[in-house]
Amino acid sequence: MALANVNVCGPKTARVCAKSMKMDVGAKVGRPGAMSRVVRVRASAEKIDFNYEGAFTLPYAPVREALLPDGPWTVIDGGVCAAKGFKVAGYKAGLRKKGTRADCALIVADEDATCAGIFTTNLMCAAPVAFCKKQLAGKPTARALLINAGQANAATGDAGFADSQATADALSKALGVAGDDILLMSTGVIGQRIKMDKLLPAIDVLAANVEASTAAANAAATAICTTDLVRKTIAIEVDIGGKKVRMGGMAKGSGMIHPNMATMLGVVTCDAAVSPEVWRGITSRAGTNSFNQISVDGDTSTNDSLVCFASGKAGNAVITDANSADAKLLEQALTAVCRGLAKAIAWDGEGATCLIECNVSGAMDDEDARVIARSVVCSSLAKAAIFGHDPNWGRLACAAGYASPVKHNFNQNDLKLSLGPHQLMDKGQPLAFDAVAASQYLKDVTGVHGTCVVDISVGSGPGKGQAWGCDLSYDYVKINAEYTT
Amino acid sequence: MALANVNVCGPKTARVCAKSMKMDVGAKVGRPGAMSRVVRVRASAEKIDFNYEGAFTLPYAPVREALLPDGPWTVIDGGVCAAKGFKVAGYKAGLRKKGTRADCALIVADEDATCAGIFTTNLMCAAPVAFCKKQLAGKPTARALLINAGQANAATGDAGFADSQATADALSKALGVAGDDILLMSTGVIGQRIKMDKLLPAIDVLAANVEASTAAANAAATAICTTDLVRKTIAIEVDIGGKKVRMGGMAKGSGMIHPNMATMLGVVTCDAAVSPEVWRGITSRAGTNSFNQISVDGDTSTNDSLVCFASGKAGNAVITDANSADAKLLEQALTAVCRGLAKAIAWDGEGATCLIECNVSGAMDDEDARVIARSVVCSSLAKAAIFGHDPNWGRLACAAGYASPVKHNFNQNDLKLSLGPHQLMDKGQPLAFDAVAASQYLKDVTGVHGTCVVDISVGSGPGKGQAWGCDLSYDYVKINAEYTT
């Protein structure tokens, strides 16, 4: 039985250091004696003093150091709590088959927050995806988002949808908000129903313990992870309309990563004031240029979801014109946050030793460029070659060639291709290159879990696009051959 | 320096057993002394007595034992030499970077043979693909097909196309046939030009040594292999129009296998008399239902080609009506041969421990069913789970759900799913199942390199389709991480 380093106690008791704690809150909650305790938590809003330095944390992805695009913003602390108007909690309900990590996260907006989402295109979509799509179709605001790891609640039929509804009902009651204010995400094994006997009591604990702190944001980012080796979280501050606007995000994902959507789960909180229509457009385009441009293994998940909240607490004049400078800057910032998180997912791809970034230019339009870039980072053969430090660039050219659908007349005699600083092809002709040096480039980037850059130009068109993936190693197979048994 | 077990000698000398031979014909041809010898070969049609029991053979895929679909035909010996009117040769020119295997194959029709082909959809297509498409657009017959392994002659620019032309010119001269009677295929490393100094002298040897024998057919099937661990060849006999029609095929492929096209290379010879129009339609549909339904790694090659010859030597009345019973039977037989070979490619997928067959029913039409079946056999996660004996069927349902494009309204509540004899899902609801027994099923099929069967029904439509793939093992990564360096 795995133990979580979590302390269960009355409000305002002192935090206890990780090493001294041996109690498994999830297990306790599941026992009759603990159940009554949870009821007390709900009744009295009893606080649980989580030790967020302990089992609620994972090492972090280098989003702020390496993966966040540059722009007119400053990196700040706080993750999804950086924006004003949001409180979060992470908790271990005991949903995972094994492991000591928290498995539930709750994000609560103090008041109605403008909300937009994009979701997996998999027709076999999970119950929480169907639930969220229905909620957001009916109402452009939300108050709370509950995320669980452990079970994906996908391919669970009508019973799975009933579980989602029961979860939302319980959360609505615990928070005292309307049922249509609730959003849900799940991640974990497909085809397994959520352990409702563990989740329902946890909802009360989460609801009673949300807070606006970096520690809570990190705990939430940890709780939603599955095979992730690092948590993905970032926050930035940007001047918009003369006010400081804050934006924080978290994401999870490591395998079953492919457009569209390409994350498993992503959440961004923001305190800008923005109309639902403008926010919806910004969210959609930011997702297109980030989470929809990453792949780990070509598998589009059943549960992929990105939800972006805007609380309006920053005090800026409400952005209602999609073409205004404020809207453009807000989109630029949201795209950066999403890209930082999306790249972190690819960087943390199952078994990966490097991030692969493919930059395509010269395409007929941006969408063509994105399609070609995705094709390259998805190629199993290119990925295996990079893992093996093999500058087998023919596989990169090949993958560019089978990108589909590409609207323009791809002419192989226009192809230009570089691997890091090494140009390997020009005008469709192979160039002589130093194979030892090119191999060393791959050794260097994989040695530090860095970024392998592939630049491809396919013609003279204005279209540009980027995509991110990772190399394919023995560990990918190992992780996925042994996932449920 | 690797040595080939090949004997160079005058015509009609005795064959020498494999173990006694240490001469490297490829290397000899490359030396000045040997060159004059080759010239003599061309001038006098000197025969080289290949020892086809030695380095010209690979173990064979179980096409006749397990992979050929049942039908009103009989399996016969002879491979691509089984049909009347064709002669072949395999030879080691020395094109491979390493290894002792032959690397060139030549198929020659005694007279003009009706010919149809289908080719990769990769826009980055190899020079021989462009060459063949041009040839077959101009003329519905051909006399000879030369195949080389070692270099793919893809992404080689104008120089690569010139190499193809020079190869065809040399073959045309050696055989004394017109330039537009020649077809070409290449396979090997992308981005490398063919070693023409090795290939050109070999053409004379091949031309002088074609013969109609099972040994020669096996040598040719071996010569075209790259990372293949087994040769893929089959021949059948079928009664059409009161005559015995023979059909033989060979294929190569193990990695970079994905629709469309999904083989790397395939050749079928047949002695039916059939009009070019009917043969073209039959070839196209047979390819759609075989080579275009397999995947090893999701990578569509630059060189994929299937060429089907019909010599007309069987003596049947020429089939000119595509809707006649004879045409239907011919198509059924060609589809069977192509399926047997295509399944052999998936069976021999790089690092594979089993073939995966996905049967989809209940789709709106056959194309939808094929798309869904392909999606399932392409899923890296499903493939890794099967390798790990993990009945993680959620990954199979997930992959069915993201199949694209599917025209009909896929409803996840209609999904039915079985893994071998174990039904795991019905009407979109997970069923209780014996996970240990289901895992044992996977252990059993992978233990004997057998077939893992996945049956999926997506509704009540009439559409049916099949696709074939293989599991994803550590060895796939190993093979592809170390391919060129």
Tab-separated table of N, CA and C in Angstrom, chain A residues 258 295-296 298 356 373-386 394-396 398-400 402 470-472, chain B residues 256 297-300 476:
chain	number	residue	atom	x	y	z
A	258	HIS	N	-1.136	13.326	-29.587
A	258	HIS	CA	-1.187	13.531	-31.025
A	258	HIS	C	-2.258	14.583	-31.324
A	295	SER	N	3.223	15.859	-30.858
A	295	SER	CA	2.933	14.440	-30.943
A	295	SER	C	3.998	13.674	-30.179
A	296	VAL	N	3.568	12.682	-29.432
A	296	VAL	CA	4.534	11.751	-28.846
A	296	VAL	C	4.475	10.427	-29.599
A	298	GLY	N	1.500	9.533	-31.912
A	298	GLY	CA	0.506	9.395	-32.975
A	298	GLY	C	-0.855	8.971	-32.489
A	356	ILE	N	11.979	17.390	-30.016
A	356	ILE	CA	12.262	17.664	-31.432
A	356	ILE	C	11.374	18.824	-31.867
A	373	ALA	N	5.078	20.071	-40.670
A	373	ALA	CA	5.877	20.017	-39.435
A	373	ALA	C	5.408	18.871	-38.542
A	374	ARG	N	4.098	18.700	-38.451
A	374	ARG	CA	3.560	17.604	-37.632
A	374	ARG	C	3.998	16.253	-38.168
A	375	SER	N	3.951	16.124	-39.493
A	375	SER	CA	4.310	14.855	-40.111
A	375	SER	C	5.745	14.466	-39.755
A	376	VAL	N	6.628	15.443	-39.749
A	376	VAL	CA	8.039	15.161	-39.461
A	376	VAL	C	8.221	14.728	-38.008
A	377	VAL	N	7.601	15.447	-37.073
A	377	VAL	CA	7.818	15.086	-35.666
A	377	VAL	C	7.079	13.805	-35.285
A	378	CYS	N	6.155	13.360	-36.150
A	378	CYS	CA	5.418	12.119	-35.875
A	378	CYS	C	6.121	10.875	-36.406
A	379	SER	N	7.120	11.020	-37.245
A	379	SER	CA	7.705	9.858	-37.916
A	379	SER	C	8.456	8.959	-36.929
A	380	SER	N	7.975	7.737	-36.780
A	380	SER	CA	8.645	6.783	-35.884
A	380	SER	C	10.101	6.587	-36.305
A	381	LEU	N	10.327	6.556	-37.604
A	381	LEU	CA	11.678	6.307	-38.100
A	381	LEU	C	12.608	7.478	-37.824
A	382	ALA	N	12.121	8.698	-38.036
A	382	ALA	CA	12.945	9.867	-37.732
A	382	ALA	C	13.234	9.913	-36.234
A	383	LYS	N	12.223	9.608	-35.439
A	383	LYS	CA	12.365	9.653	-33.984
A	383	LYS	C	13.382	8.613	-33.490
A	384	ALA	N	13.320	7.419	-34.066
A	384	ALA	CA	14.263	6.372	-33.670
A	384	ALA	C	15.684	6.734	-34.109
A	385	ALA	N	15.813	7.350	-35.286
A	385	ALA	CA	17.143	7.749	-35.769
A	385	ALA	C	17.758	8.789	-34.845
A	386	ILE	N	16.956	9.753	-34.412
A	386	ILE	CA	17.480	10.802	-33.524
A	386	ILE	C	17.899	10.179	-32.188
A	394	GLY	N	17.210	11.445	-44.616
A	394	GLY	CA	16.246	10.980	-45.617
A	394	GLY	C	14.894	10.685	-44.985
A	395	ARG	N	14.910	10.229	-43.732
A	395	ARG	CA	13.643	9.960	-43.061
A	395	ARG	C	12.868	11.242	-42.781
A	396	LEU	N	13.591	12.334	-42.567
A	396	LEU	CA	12.933	13.627	-42.345
A	396	LEU	C	12.307	14.117	-43.645
A	398	CYS	N	11.452	12.276	-46.155
A	398	CYS	CA	10.368	11.338	-46.460
A	398	CYS	C	9.090	11.738	-45.721
A	399	ALA	N	9.230	12.043	-44.434
A	399	ALA	CA	8.053	12.391	-43.631
A	399	ALA	C	7.439	13.707	-44.093
A	400	ALA	N	8.281	14.648	-44.522
A	400	ALA	CA	7.732	15.891	-45.085
A	400	ALA	C	6.917	15.562	-46.324
A	402	TYR	N	5.202	12.816	-47.090
A	402	TYR	CA	3.909	12.136	-46.957
A	402	TYR	C	2.944	12.895	-46.065
A	470	CYS	N	9.194	14.193	-29.888
A	470	CYS	CA	10.321	13.702	-29.093
A	470	CYS	C	10.868	12.460	-29.776
A	471	ASP	N	12.021	12.030	-29.320
A	471	ASP	CA	12.607	10.847	-29.934
A	471	ASP	C	11.922	9.577	-29.421
A	472	LEU	N	12.209	8.476	-30.079
A	472	LEU	CA	11.576	7.189	-29.753
A	472	LEU	C	12.642	6.255	-29.198
B	256	MET	N	9.216	1.303	-42.366
B	256	MET	CA	8.685	2.366	-43.230
B	256	MET	C	7.511	1.818	-44.040
B	297	ASP	N	4.920	1.044	-39.057
B	297	ASP	CA	5.352	2.169	-38.226
B	297	ASP	C	4.762	3.510	-38.627
B	298	GLY	N	3.766	3.501	-39.497
B	298	GLY	CA	3.136	4.781	-39.823
B	298	GLY	C	3.912	5.621	-40.808
B	299	ASP	N	5.042	5.125	-41.287
B	299	ASP	CA	5.836	5.894	-42.234
B	299	ASP	C	5.590	5.432	-43.664
B	300	THR	N	5.020	6.303	-44.492
B	300	THR	CA	4.806	5.996	-45.902
B	300	THR	C	6.104	6.219	-46.651
B	476	TYR	N	12.246	-2.901	-32.474
B	476	TYR	CA	11.933	-1.894	-33.501
B	476	TYR	C	12.831	-0.672	-33.301
